[in-house]
Short mmCIF file of C-alpha atoms in Angstrom, two decimals:
data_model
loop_
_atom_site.label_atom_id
_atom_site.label_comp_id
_atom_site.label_asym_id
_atom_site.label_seq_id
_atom_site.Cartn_x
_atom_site.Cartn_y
_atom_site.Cartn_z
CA UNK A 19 19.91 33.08 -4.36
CA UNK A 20 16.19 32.59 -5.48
CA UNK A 21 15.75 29.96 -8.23
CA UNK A 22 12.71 31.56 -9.81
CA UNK A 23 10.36 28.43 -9.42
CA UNK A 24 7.89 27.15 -6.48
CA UNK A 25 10.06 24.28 -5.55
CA UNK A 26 12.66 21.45 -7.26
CA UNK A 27 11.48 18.20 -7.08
CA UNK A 28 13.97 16.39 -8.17
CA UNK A 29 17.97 17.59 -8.72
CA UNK A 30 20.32 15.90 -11.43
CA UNK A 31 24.36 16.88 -11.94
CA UNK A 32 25.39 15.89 -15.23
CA UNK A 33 29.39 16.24 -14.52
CA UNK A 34 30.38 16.22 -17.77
CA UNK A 35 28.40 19.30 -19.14
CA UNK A 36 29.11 20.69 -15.18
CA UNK A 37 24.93 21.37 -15.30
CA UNK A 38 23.09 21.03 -12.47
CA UNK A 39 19.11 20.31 -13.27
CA UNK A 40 16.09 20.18 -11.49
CA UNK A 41 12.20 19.62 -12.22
CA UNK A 42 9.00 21.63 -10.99
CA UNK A 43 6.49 19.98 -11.84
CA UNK A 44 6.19 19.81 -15.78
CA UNK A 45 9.28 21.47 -16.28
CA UNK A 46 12.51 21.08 -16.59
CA UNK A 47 15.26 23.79 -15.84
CA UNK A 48 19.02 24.41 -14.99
CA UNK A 49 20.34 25.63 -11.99
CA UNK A 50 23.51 28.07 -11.72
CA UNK A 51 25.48 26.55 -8.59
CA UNK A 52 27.05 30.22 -8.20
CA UNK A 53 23.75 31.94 -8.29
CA UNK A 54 21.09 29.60 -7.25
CA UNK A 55 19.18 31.34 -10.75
CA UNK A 56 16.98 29.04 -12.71
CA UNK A 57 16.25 28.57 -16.49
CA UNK A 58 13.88 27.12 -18.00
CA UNK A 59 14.14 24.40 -20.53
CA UNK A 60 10.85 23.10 -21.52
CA UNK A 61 7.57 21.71 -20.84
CA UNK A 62 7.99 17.65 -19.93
CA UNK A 63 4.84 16.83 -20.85
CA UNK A 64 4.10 15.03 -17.74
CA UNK A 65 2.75 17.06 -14.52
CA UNK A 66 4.46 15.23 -11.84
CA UNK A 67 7.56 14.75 -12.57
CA UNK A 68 10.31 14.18 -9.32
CA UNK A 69 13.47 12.79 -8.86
CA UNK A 70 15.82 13.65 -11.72
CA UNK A 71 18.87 11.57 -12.08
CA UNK A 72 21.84 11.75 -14.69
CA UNK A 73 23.47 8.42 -16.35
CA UNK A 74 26.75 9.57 -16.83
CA UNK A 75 27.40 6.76 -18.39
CA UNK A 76 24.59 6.52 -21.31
CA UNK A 77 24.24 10.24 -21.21
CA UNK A 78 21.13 9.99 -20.49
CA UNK A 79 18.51 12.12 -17.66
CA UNK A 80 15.36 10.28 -16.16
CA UNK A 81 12.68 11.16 -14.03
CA UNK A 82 9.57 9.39 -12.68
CA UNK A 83 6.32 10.71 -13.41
CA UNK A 84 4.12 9.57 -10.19
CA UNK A 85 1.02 10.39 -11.07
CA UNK A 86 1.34 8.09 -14.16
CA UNK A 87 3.79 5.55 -12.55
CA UNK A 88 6.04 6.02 -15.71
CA UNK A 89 9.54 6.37 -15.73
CA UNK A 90 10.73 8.54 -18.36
CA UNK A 91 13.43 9.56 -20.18
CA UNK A 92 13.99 13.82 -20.82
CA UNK A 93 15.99 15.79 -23.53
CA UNK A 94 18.53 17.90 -22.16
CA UNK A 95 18.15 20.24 -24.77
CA UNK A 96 14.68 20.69 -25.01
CA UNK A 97 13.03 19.14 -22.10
CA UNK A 98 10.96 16.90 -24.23
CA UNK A 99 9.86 13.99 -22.14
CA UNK A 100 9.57 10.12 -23.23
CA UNK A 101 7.56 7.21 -21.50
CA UNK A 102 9.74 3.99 -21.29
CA UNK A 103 7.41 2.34 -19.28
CA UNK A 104 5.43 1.50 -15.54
CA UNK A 105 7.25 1.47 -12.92
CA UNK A 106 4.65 -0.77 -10.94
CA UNK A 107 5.10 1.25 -7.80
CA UNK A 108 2.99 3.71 -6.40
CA UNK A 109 4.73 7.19 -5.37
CA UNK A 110 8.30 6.82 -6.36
CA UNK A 111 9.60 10.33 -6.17
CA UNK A 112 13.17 9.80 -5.98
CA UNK A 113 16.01 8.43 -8.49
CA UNK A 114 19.79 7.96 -8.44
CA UNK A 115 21.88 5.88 -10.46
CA UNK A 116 25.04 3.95 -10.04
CA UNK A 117 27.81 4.70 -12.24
CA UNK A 118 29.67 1.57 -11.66
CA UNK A 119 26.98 -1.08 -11.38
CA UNK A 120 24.81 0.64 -13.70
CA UNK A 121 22.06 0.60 -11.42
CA UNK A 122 19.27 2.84 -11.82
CA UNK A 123 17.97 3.08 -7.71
CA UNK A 124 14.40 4.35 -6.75
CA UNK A 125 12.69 4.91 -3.51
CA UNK A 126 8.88 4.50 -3.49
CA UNK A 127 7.58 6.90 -0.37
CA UNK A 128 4.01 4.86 -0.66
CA UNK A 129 5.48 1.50 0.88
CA UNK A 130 8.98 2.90 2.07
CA UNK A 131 11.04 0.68 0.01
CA UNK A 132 14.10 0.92 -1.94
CA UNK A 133 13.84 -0.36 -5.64
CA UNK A 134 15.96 -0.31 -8.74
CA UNK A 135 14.61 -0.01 -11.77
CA UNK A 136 14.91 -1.44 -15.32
CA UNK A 137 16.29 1.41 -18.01
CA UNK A 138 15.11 0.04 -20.78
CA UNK A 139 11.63 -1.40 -19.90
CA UNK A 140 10.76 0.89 -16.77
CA UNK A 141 9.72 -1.90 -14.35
CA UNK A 142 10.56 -1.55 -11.05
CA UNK A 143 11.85 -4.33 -8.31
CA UNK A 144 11.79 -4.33 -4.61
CA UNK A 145 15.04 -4.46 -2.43
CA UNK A 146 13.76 -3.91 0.58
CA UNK A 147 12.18 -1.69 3.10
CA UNK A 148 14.19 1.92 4.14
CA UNK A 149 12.58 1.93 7.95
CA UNK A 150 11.54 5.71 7.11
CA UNK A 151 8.54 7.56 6.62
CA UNK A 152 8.81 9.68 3.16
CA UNK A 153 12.32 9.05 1.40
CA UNK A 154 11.54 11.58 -1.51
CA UNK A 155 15.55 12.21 -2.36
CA UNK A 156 18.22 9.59 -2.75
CA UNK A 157 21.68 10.43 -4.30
CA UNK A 158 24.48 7.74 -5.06
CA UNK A 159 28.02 9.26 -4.17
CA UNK A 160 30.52 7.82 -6.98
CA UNK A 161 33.33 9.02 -4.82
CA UNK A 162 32.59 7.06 -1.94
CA UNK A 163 30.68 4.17 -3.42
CA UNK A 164 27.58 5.06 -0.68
CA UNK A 165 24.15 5.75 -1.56
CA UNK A 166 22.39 8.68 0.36
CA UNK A 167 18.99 10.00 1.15
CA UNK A 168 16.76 12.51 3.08
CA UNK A 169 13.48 11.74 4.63
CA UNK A 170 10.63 14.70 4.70
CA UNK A 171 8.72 12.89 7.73
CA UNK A 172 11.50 13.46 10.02
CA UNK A 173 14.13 15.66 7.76
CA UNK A 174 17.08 13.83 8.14
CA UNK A 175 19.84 12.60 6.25
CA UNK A 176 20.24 8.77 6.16
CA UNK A 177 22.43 6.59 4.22
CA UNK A 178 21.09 3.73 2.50
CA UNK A 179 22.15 0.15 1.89
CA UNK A 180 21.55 -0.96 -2.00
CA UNK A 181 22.18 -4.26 -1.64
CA UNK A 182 18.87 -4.45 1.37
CA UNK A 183 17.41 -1.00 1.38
CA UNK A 184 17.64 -0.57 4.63
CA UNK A 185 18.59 3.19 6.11
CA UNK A 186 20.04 4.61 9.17
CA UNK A 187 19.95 8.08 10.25
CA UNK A 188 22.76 10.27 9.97
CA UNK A 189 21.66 13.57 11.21
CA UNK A 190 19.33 16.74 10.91
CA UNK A 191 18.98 18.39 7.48
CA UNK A 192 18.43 21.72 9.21
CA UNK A 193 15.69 22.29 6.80
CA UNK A 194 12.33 21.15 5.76
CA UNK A 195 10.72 19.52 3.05
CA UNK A 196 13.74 18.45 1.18
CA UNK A 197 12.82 16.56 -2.07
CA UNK A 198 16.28 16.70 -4.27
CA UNK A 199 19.65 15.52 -3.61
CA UNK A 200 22.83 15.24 -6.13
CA UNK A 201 26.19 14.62 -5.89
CA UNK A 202 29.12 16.26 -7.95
#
């Protein structure tokens, strides 16, 4: 069903709370899974906010801002946003994080390269280059262990490798312009 907002740039599943969230923009909403209904939050704060990710483990929901190069940290509850720091990339529009290594994973569409990302400082570092043209959503799998992602340029789905960044092709999305990706 319709969400109510222009677009989701970014998609987050907390598992615990079973809440599925996404970002348009400078806000931050939920997402029934049943309904496909949005609800607004709050504000963020920041106007480009993309690629929502939950850390199950700290509890805690972060987004990069790209315009700023910030990575930041949000409020559940009230959508209130936090700088933690740069990122020291140019268009990263995509987040996921690792459970088990507690590895925070970015993907920087400006020079197609998969990064991870300090969660306490914000700095980003380099692991290597994806081989696509515009990775804007990467989700880590905890039940397999694999890290996924879809590429707008050619809109396909591609797994990733996080220990050199570089992606293969699985198939067709079967739709355009997909910018969020989450696993359960």
């Amino acid at each position: 069903g319709p969400m109510g907002f222009d677009s989701a740039r970014g998609l987050a599943f907390d598992s615990n709370a079973r809440t599925l969230f996404a970002s348009d923009a400078d806000l931050l909403f939920t997402i029934n899974p049943a309904t496909g209904a949005g609800r607004t939050i709050g504000t963020l704060g920041f106007t480009t906010a993309h690629g929502l990710t939950f850390d199950e483990v700290a509890g805690r929901l972060f987004a990069a801002d790209v315009a700023a190069d910030q990575l930041i940290t949000l409020d559940a509850v009230t959508g209130e946003a936090t700088a933690l720091g740069p990122i020291g990339f140019d268009f990263v529009a995509a987040l996921t994080f690792d459970p088990a290594t507690a590895t925070l994973f970015g993907a920087d569409a400006a020079s197609d390269q998969l990064i991870t990302i300090n969660t306490t400082t914000g700095s980003g570092r380099a692991v290597g280059r994806l081989g696509f043209g515009s990775v804007l959503g990467v989700a880590f799998d905890p039940q397999s262990g694999l890290l996924f992602g879809v590429d707008t340029l050619t809109d396909r789905f591609i797994t990733i490798d996080p220990s050199t960044g570089s992606a293969t092709a699985v198939g067709p999305l079967g739709f355009a312009n997909v910018r969020g990706l989450t696993f359960d």
